[in-house]
CSV table of C-alpha atoms in Angstrom, one decimal:
chain,number,residue,atom,x,y,z
V,139,MET,CA,0.0,0.0,0.0
V,140,SER,CA,1.4,3.4,-1.0
V,141,ILE,CA,2.2,6.1,1.6
V,142,ALA,CA,0.2,9.3,1.5
V,143,ARG,CA,2.1,12.4,0.3
V,144,MET,CA,2.7,15.6,2.3
V,145,LEU,CA,3.6,19.0,0.7
V,146,THR,CA,4.9,21.9,2.7
V,147,GLY,CA,7.5,24.5,2.5
V,148,ASP,CA,8.5,28.2,2.8
V,149,ARG,CA,9.7,31.1,0.7
V,150,PRO,CA,13.5,31.5,0.8
V,151,THR,CA,13.6,35.0,2.3
V,152,GLY,CA,16.0,34.3,5.2
V,153,ARG,CA,16.6,32.2,8.2
V,154,LEU,CA,13.6,30.6,9.9
V,155,HIS,CA,12.4,31.7,13.4
V,156,LEU,CA,10.3,30.6,16.3
V,157,GLY,CA,7.2,31.8,14.6
V,158,HIS,CA,7.9,29.4,11.7
V,159,TYR,CA,8.5,26.6,14.2
V,160,VAL,CA,5.2,27.2,16.0
V,161,GLY,CA,3.2,27.7,12.8
V,162,SER,CA,4.5,24.9,10.7
V,163,ILE,CA,7.9,23.3,11.4
V,164,ALA,CA,6.8,21.5,14.6
V,165,ASN,CA,4.0,19.9,12.6
V,166,ARG,CA,6.5,18.9,9.8
V,167,VAL,CA,8.8,17.3,12.3
V,168,ARG,CA,6.0,15.3,13.7
V,169,LEU,CA,4.4,14.3,10.4
V,170,HIS,CA,7.2,13.7,8.0
V,171,GLN,CA,7.9,10.2,9.4
V,172,ARG,CA,4.3,9.2,8.6
V,173,TYR,CA,4.1,10.6,5.1
V,174,GLU,CA,6.1,10.7,1.9
V,175,SER,CA,7.2,14.3,2.4
V,176,PHE,CA,8.0,17.0,-0.2
V,177,PHE,CA,9.4,20.3,1.0
V,178,ILE,CA,9.2,23.2,-1.5
V,179,ILE,CA,11.6,26.1,-1.6
V,180,ALA,CA,9.0,28.5,-2.9
V,181,ASP,CA,11.1,31.1,-4.7
V,182,LEU,CA,8.4,31.9,-7.3
V,183,HIS,CA,6.1,32.7,-4.4
V,184,MET,CA,8.8,35.1,-3.1
V,185,LEU,CA,8.6,37.0,-6.4
V,186,THR,CA,5.0,38.1,-5.6
V,187,THR,CA,6.3,40.5,-3.0
V,188,ARG,CA,10.1,40.6,-3.4
V,189,ASN,CA,11.2,40.6,-7.0
V,190,ARG,CA,14.2,42.9,-7.2
V,191,ARG,CA,17.4,41.5,-8.7
V,192,GLU,CA,19.1,41.6,-5.4
V,193,ASP,CA,16.3,39.6,-3.8
V,194,ILE,CA,16.6,36.9,-6.5
V,195,ASP,CA,20.4,36.9,-6.1
V,196,GLN,CA,19.9,35.8,-2.5
V,197,VAL,CA,17.7,32.8,-3.3
V,198,SER,CA,20.4,30.2,-3.4
V,199,GLY,CA,22.0,31.2,-0.1
V,200,ASN,CA,18.6,31.6,1.6
V,201,ALA,CA,17.5,28.2,0.3
V,202,ARG,CA,20.5,26.6,1.9
V,203,GLU,CA,19.8,28.4,5.2
V,204,MET,CA,16.2,27.4,5.1
V,205,VAL,CA,16.8,23.7,4.4
V,206,THR,CA,19.5,23.7,7.1
V,207,ASP,CA,17.0,25.2,9.6
V,208,ILE,CA,14.4,22.6,8.8
V,209,LEU,CA,16.9,19.7,9.2
V,210,ALA,CA,18.2,21.2,12.4
V,211,ALA,CA,14.7,21.4,13.8
V,212,GLY,CA,14.5,17.6,13.5
V,213,VAL,CA,13.5,16.6,9.9
V,214,ASP,CA,15.3,13.5,8.7
V,215,PRO,CA,17.0,14.1,5.4
V,216,ALA,CA,16.4,10.5,4.4
V,217,ARG,CA,12.7,11.0,4.7
V,218,ALA,CA,12.3,14.4,3.0
V,219,THR,CA,12.5,15.6,-0.6
V,220,PHE,CA,13.6,19.2,-0.9
V,221,TYR,CA,13.1,21.0,-4.2
V,222,LEU,CA,13.6,24.5,-5.7
V,223,GLN,CA,10.3,25.7,-7.2
V,224,SER,CA,11.7,27.8,-10.0
V,225,ALA,CA,13.8,24.8,-11.3
V,226,ILE,CA,10.7,23.0,-12.3
V,227,PRO,CA,9.1,25.0,-15.1
V,228,GLU,CA,6.2,22.4,-15.4
V,229,VAL,CA,4.8,23.9,-12.2
V,230,GLY,CA,4.2,27.1,-14.2
V,231,ASP,CA,2.4,25.1,-16.9
V,232,LEU,CA,0.1,23.5,-14.4
V,233,ASN,CA,-0.5,26.9,-12.8
V,234,THR,CA,-1.7,28.2,-16.2
V,235,LEU,CA,-4.1,25.4,-16.6
V,236,LEU,CA,-5.5,25.6,-13.1
V,237,GLN,CA,-6.0,29.4,-13.0
V,238,ASN,CA,-9.1,29.1,-15.2
V,239,LEU,CA,-10.9,27.0,-12.5
V,240,VAL,CA,-11.2,29.9,-10.0
V,241,THR,CA,-12.7,33.4,-10.2
V,242,VAL,CA,-11.2,36.7,-9.3
V,243,PRO,CA,-13.9,37.4,-6.6
V,244,ARG,CA,-13.0,34.1,-5.0
V,245,LEU,CA,-9.4,35.0,-4.8
V,246,GLU,CA,-10.2,38.5,-3.5
V,247,ARG,CA,-11.9,36.8,-0.5
V,248,VAL,CA,-8.7,35.2,0.7
V,249,PRO,CA,-8.0,37.3,3.8
V,250,SER,CA,-4.2,37.1,4.0
V,251,LEU,CA,-3.4,38.4,0.5
V,252,LYS,CA,-4.2,42.0,1.4
V,253,ASP,CA,-2.1,41.6,4.6
V,254,MET,CA,0.8,40.3,2.5
V,255,ALA,CA,0.5,43.2,0.1
V,256,ARG,CA,0.5,45.7,3.0
V,257,ASP,CA,3.4,44.1,4.7
V,258,ALA,CA,5.4,44.3,1.5
V,259,GLY,CA,4.6,48.0,1.1
V,260,LYS,CA,2.4,47.4,-2.0
V,261,GLU,CA,-0.2,50.1,-2.5
V,262,GLU,CA,-2.0,47.9,-5.1
V,263,MET,CA,-2.4,44.2,-5.4
V,264,PRO,CA,0.0,42.6,-8.0
V,265,TYR,CA,-1.5,40.1,-10.4
V,266,GLY,CA,0.9,37.4,-9.2
V,267,LEU,CA,0.0,38.0,-5.5
V,268,LEU,CA,-3.7,37.7,-6.3
V,269,GLY,CA,-2.9,34.4,-8.0
V,270,TYR,CA,-0.7,33.2,-5.1
V,271,PRO,CA,-3.3,30.6,-4.0
V,272,VAL,CA,-3.5,29.2,-7.5
V,273,LEU,CA,0.2,28.8,-7.8
V,274,GLN,CA,0.1,27.2,-4.3
V,275,ALA,CA,-2.5,24.8,-5.7
V,276,ALA,CA,-0.2,23.9,-8.5
V,277,ASP,CA,2.6,23.2,-6.0
V,278,ILE,CA,0.4,20.9,-4.0
V,279,LEU,CA,-1.3,19.1,-6.8
V,280,CYS,CA,1.8,18.7,-9.0
V,281,VAL,CA,3.1,16.1,-6.6
V,282,LYS,CA,-0.5,14.9,-5.8
V,283,GLY,CA,-0.1,16.0,-2.2
V,284,GLU,CA,-2.7,14.5,0.1
V,285,VAL,CA,-2.0,16.3,3.3
V,286,VAL,CA,-0.8,19.9,3.9
V,287,PRO,CA,0.3,21.1,7.4
V,288,VAL,CA,-0.7,24.7,7.6
V,289,GLY,CA,-0.6,27.7,9.9
V,290,ARG,CA,-3.6,30.0,10.2
V,291,ASP,CA,-2.4,32.3,7.4
V,292,ASN,CA,-2.3,29.5,4.8
V,293,ALA,CA,-5.5,27.7,5.7
V,294,ALA,CA,-7.6,29.8,3.3
V,295,HIS,CA,-5.0,29.3,0.6
V,296,VAL,CA,-5.2,25.5,0.9
V,297,GLU,CA,-9.0,25.7,0.8
V,298,VAL,CA,-8.7,27.2,-2.6
V,299,THR,CA,-6.5,24.2,-3.6
V,300,ARG,CA,-9.3,21.8,-2.4
V,301,GLU,CA,-11.9,23.7,-4.5
V,302,ILE,CA,-9.7,23.7,-7.6
V,303,ALA,CA,-9.0,19.9,-7.2
V,304,ARG,CA,-12.7,19.2,-6.9
V,305,ARG,CA,-13.5,21.4,-9.9
V,306,PHE,CA,-10.8,19.8,-12.1
V,307,ASN,CA,-11.9,16.3,-11.2
V,308,HIS,CA,-15.6,17.2,-11.9
V,309,LEU,CA,-14.8,18.6,-15.3
V,310,TYR,CA,-12.1,16.2,-16.5
V,311,GLY,CA,-12.0,13.1,-14.4
V,312,PRO,CA,-10.3,12.0,-11.1
V,313,VAL,CA,-6.7,13.1,-11.5
V,314,PHE,CA,-6.0,14.9,-8.2
V,315,PRO,CA,-6.5,13.9,-4.6
V,316,VAL,CA,-8.4,16.6,-2.6
V,317,PRO,CA,-5.7,17.5,0.0
V,318,GLU,CA,-6.5,17.4,3.7
V,319,LEU,CA,-5.5,20.4,5.9
V,320,ILE,CA,-3.6,19.6,9.1
V,321,PRO,CA,-3.6,22.7,11.3
V,322,ALA,CA,-0.8,23.6,13.7
V,323,ASP,CA,-1.3,23.2,17.4
V,324,THR,CA,-0.5,26.9,17.9
V,325,SER,CA,-1.8,29.1,15.1
V,326,SER,CA,0.9,31.9,15.4
V,327,LEU,CA,3.4,33.5,17.6
V,328,VAL,CA,3.4,37.2,18.5
V,329,GLY,CA,6.7,39.1,17.7
V,330,THR,CA,9.1,40.3,20.4
V,331,ASP,CA,7.6,43.8,19.9
V,332,GLY,CA,4.1,42.6,20.9
V,333,ALA,CA,2.7,44.5,18.0
V,334,ALA,CA,2.1,41.8,15.5
V,335,LYS,CA,3.0,38.2,14.6
V,336,MET,CA,6.7,37.3,14.4
V,337,SER,CA,7.9,38.4,11.0
V,338,LYS,CA,11.3,39.0,9.4
V,339,SER,CA,10.1,42.1,7.7
V,340,ARG,CA,9.2,43.6,11.1
V,341,GLY,CA,12.5,42.7,12.7
V,342,ASN,CA,10.7,41.2,15.7
V,343,THR,CA,12.0,37.6,15.4
V,344,ILE,CA,14.1,35.1,17.3
V,345,ALA,CA,15.8,32.9,14.8
V,346,LEU,CA,16.3,29.2,15.2
V,347,SER,CA,19.9,29.8,14.5
V,348,ASP,CA,20.4,32.8,16.9
V,349,ASP,CA,23.3,32.3,19.4
V,350,PRO,CA,22.7,32.4,23.2
V,351,ALA,CA,23.8,36.0,23.5
V,352,THR,CA,21.5,37.2,20.8
V,353,VAL,CA,18.6,35.2,22.2
V,354,ARG,CA,19.1,36.8,25.7
V,355,ARG,CA,19.4,40.3,24.2
V,356,LYS,CA,16.2,39.9,22.3
V,357,VAL,CA,14.2,38.4,25.2
V,358,LEU,CA,15.4,41.0,27.7
V,359,GLY,CA,14.2,43.6,25.2
V,360,MET,CA,10.8,42.1,24.7
V,361,TYR,CA,7.6,44.1,25.1
V,362,THR,CA,5.6,43.3,28.3
V,363,ASP,CA,2.8,45.1,30.2
V,364,PRO,CA,3.3,48.8,29.5
V,365,ASN,CA,1.3,49.8,32.6
V,366,ARG,CA,3.7,48.0,34.9
V,367,VAL,CA,6.3,50.6,36.0
V,368,ARG,CA,7.6,48.7,39.0
V,369,ALA,CA,7.9,45.0,40.0
V,370,ASP,CA,5.4,45.5,42.9
V,371,VAL,CA,2.6,46.7,40.5
V,372,PRO,CA,0.2,43.9,39.5
V,373,GLY,CA,0.7,43.0,35.9
V,374,THR,CA,-1.3,41.5,33.1
V,375,VAL,CA,-0.4,38.0,31.9
V,376,GLU,CA,-3.1,37.7,29.1
V,377,GLY,CA,-1.7,39.1,25.8
V,378,ASN,CA,1.8,39.5,27.4
V,379,PRO,CA,4.3,38.2,24.8
V,380,VAL,CA,6.7,36.9,27.4
V,381,PHE,CA,4.1,34.7,29.0
V,382,ALA,CA,2.9,33.6,25.5
V,383,TYR,CA,6.4,32.3,24.8
V,384,HIS,CA,6.5,30.6,28.2
V,385,GLU,CA,3.3,28.8,27.3
V,386,VAL,CA,4.8,27.5,24.1
V,387,PHE,CA,8.4,26.8,25.0
V,388,ASN,CA,8.7,26.3,28.7
V,389,PRO,CA,7.8,22.7,29.6
V,390,ASP,CA,7.9,23.4,33.4
V,391,ARG,CA,4.2,24.1,33.8
V,392,ASP,CA,4.6,24.6,37.6
V,393,GLU,CA,7.1,27.3,37.0
V,394,VAL,CA,4.9,29.0,34.4
V,395,ALA,CA,1.9,28.9,36.7
V,396,ASP,CA,4.0,30.3,39.6
V,397,LEU,CA,5.4,33.1,37.5
V,398,ALA,CA,1.9,34.0,36.3
V,399,GLN,CA,0.5,34.0,39.8
V,400,ARG,CA,3.2,36.2,41.2
V,401,TYR,CA,3.1,38.6,38.2
V,402,ARG,CA,-0.6,39.2,38.6
V,403,ALA,CA,0.0,39.9,42.3
V,404,GLY,CA,3.0,42.2,41.8
V,405,ARG,CA,5.5,39.8,43.4
V,406,VAL,CA,7.9,39.2,40.6
V,407,GLY,CA,9.7,41.6,38.2
V,408,ASP,CA,9.8,41.5,34.4
V,409,VAL,CA,13.5,40.8,34.4
V,410,GLU,CA,13.1,37.5,36.4
V,411,VAL,CA,10.2,36.4,34.1
V,412,LYS,CA,12.4,37.1,31.1
V,413,GLU,CA,15.5,35.4,32.5
V,414,ARG,CA,13.4,32.3,33.1
V,415,LEU,CA,12.3,32.5,29.5
V,416,VAL,CA,15.9,32.7,28.4
V,417,VAL,CA,16.6,29.5,30.2
V,418,ALA,CA,13.6,27.8,28.6
V,419,LEU,CA,14.4,28.9,25.1
V,420,GLU,CA,18.0,27.8,25.6
V,421,ARG,CA,16.8,24.3,26.5
V,422,PHE,CA,14.7,24.3,23.3
V,423,LEU,CA,17.3,25.8,21.0
V,424,ALA,CA,20.5,24.1,22.1
V,425,PRO,CA,19.8,20.8,20.4
V,426,ILE,CA,18.8,22.6,17.2
V,427,ARG,CA,22.1,24.5,17.2
V,428,GLU,CA,24.0,21.2,17.7
V,429,ARG,CA,22.2,19.6,14.7
V,430,ARG,CA,22.8,22.7,12.6
V,431,ALA,CA,26.6,22.6,13.4
V,432,ALA,CA,26.7,18.9,12.3
V,433,ILE,CA,24.8,19.7,9.1
V,434,GLU,CA,27.1,22.6,8.3
V,435,ALA,CA,30.2,20.4,8.9
V,436,ASP,CA,29.1,18.1,6.1
V,437,ARG,CA,29.9,20.6,3.3
V,438,GLY,CA,27.7,20.3,0.3
V,439,LEU,CA,25.1,18.1,2.0
V,440,VAL,CA,22.3,20.6,1.7
V,441,ASP,CA,23.2,21.4,-1.9
V,442,ARG,CA,23.1,17.7,-2.8
V,443,LEU,CA,19.7,17.3,-1.1
V,444,ILE,CA,18.3,20.2,-3.0
V,445,VAL,CA,19.6,19.1,-6.4
V,446,GLU,CA,18.6,15.4,-5.9
V,447,GLY,CA,15.2,16.4,-4.6
V,448,THR,CA,14.6,18.8,-7.4
V,449,GLU,CA,15.5,16.2,-10.1
V,450,ARG,CA,13.2,13.7,-8.5
V,451,THR,CA,10.3,16.1,-8.1
V,452,ARG,CA,10.6,17.3,-11.7
V,453,GLN,CA,10.1,13.7,-12.8
V,454,GLU,CA,6.9,13.5,-10.7
V,455,VAL,CA,5.6,16.8,-12.0
V,456,ARG,CA,6.2,15.9,-15.6
V,457,GLN,CA,4.1,12.8,-15.1
V,458,THR,CA,1.4,14.7,-13.4
V,459,LEU,CA,1.3,17.2,-16.3
V,460,ILE,CA,1.0,14.4,-18.8
V,461,GLU,CA,-2.0,13.1,-16.9
V,462,VAL,CA,-3.6,16.6,-16.7
V,463,ARG,CA,-3.2,17.4,-20.4
V,464,ARG,CA,-4.5,14.0,-21.3
V,465,ALA,CA,-7.5,14.3,-19.1
V,466,MET,CA,-8.3,17.8,-20.5
V,467,GLY,CA,-7.9,16.6,-24.1
V,468,LEU,CA,-5.1,19.0,-24.8
V,469,THR,CA,-2.8,16.2,-25.9
V,470,GLY,CA,-5.4,14.8,-28.3
V,471,ALA,CA,-6.0,18.2,-29.9
V,472,TYR,CA,-2.4,18.7,-30.8
V,473,GLN,CA,-2.0,15.1,-32.0
V,474,GLN,CA,-4.9,15.6,-34.4
V,475,VAL,CA,-3.4,18.8,-35.8
V,476,ARG,CA,0.0,17.1,-36.0
V,477,ARG,CA,-1.4,14.1,-37.9
V,478,ARG,CA,-3.1,16.3,-40.4
V,479,ALA,CA,0.0,18.3,-40.9
V,480,GLU,CA,2.0,15.2,-41.5
V,481,ARG,CA,-0.5,13.9,-44.1
V,482,SER,CA,-0.3,17.3,-45.8
V,483,ARG,CA,3.5,17.3,-45.8
V,484,ARG,CA,3.5,13.8,-47.4
V,485,ARG,CA,1.1,15.0,-50.1
V,486,THR,CA,3.2,18.1,-50.8
V,487,ASP,CA,6.4,16.0,-51.0
V,488,SER,CA,4.8,13.5,-53.3
V,489,ALA,CA,3.5,16.3,-55.7
V,490,ALA,CA,6.9,17.8,-55.8
V,491,VAL,CA,8.6,14.7,-57.2
V,492,PRO,CA,8.9,15.1,-61.0
V,493,ALA,CA,7.4,12.4,-63.2
V,494,ALA,CA,9.9,10.3,-65.3
V,495,PRO,CA,10.1,11.4,-69.0
V,496,SER,CA,7.9,9.4,-71.5
V,497,GLY,CA,9.9,6.6,-73.3
V,498,ALA,CA,12.9,7.1,-71.1
V,499,THR,CA,15.2,4.2,-70.9
V,500,GLY,CA,17.6,3.2,-68.3
């Protein structure tokens, strides 16, 4: 019996952070042993908001960092296929065929697209960004992905994929599985500034690869309760980023409960709460750093994984595209024209051959 396939991935815009871990990577680590797992390095998606030449020039380096982060987080390279999206042009072909199965008003109802445009400083929605969910559908369906682990931001995108798959199968026959969404245990993580979710563009992240001194500096600078001017003033735990991080990354539940109780009562300072968080994050990040160091010591490992995975994935996508074109009748249409052209060529060649002169002898 074949193993179900999982598709997941990220845009290569820099090193991954704790928000990525909470929103998707933790799920990937847990699920990739159960499924045949494809990890996309989504550089075409990156172009929807970052398409300057200098952005594109950074793709290869960012791709290596991204794959290294995912492996360091606990993904087994023997059970994962990493591939570079732009190196598989057939994905673009499939995107072209699928984009006719969804309407503009449907895409305009995807809530995260306007947020992505705003975060990228776009005053108007680029065509490619509006079609982001369609390209994402092509990514998932090109490898016939059956499960997709998603964070809150991407759930609506994958729902578009499900609709496109059902629409295609209804019109042309059962080619695609309708992928299942697997939500993250924690939908998102607020940034260290407390103003919005953790995001590289906002500079409010703690990277999985940050060293201990950087982690401590960032934690001690975290936003807390702005109304708490002294340690003996009762503070608010709800909505406090420091306690949000404790809830996710501190396994000592008794310690978290004690800190929260004393914080509400004005019997513990922000510094102590943050120092305890530093300790908890170091327990979490230390094994990731160790695995990253081992991966980086094997020079060329990540490059090999990307190249081998891309070549393998391209074979899969080519086969899918053959099935799609055959189901739609596109292959038959061209073959009919080609056969008629071939018959016409033979008639033309035959008419061009001069007849032998009458009475000619050898």
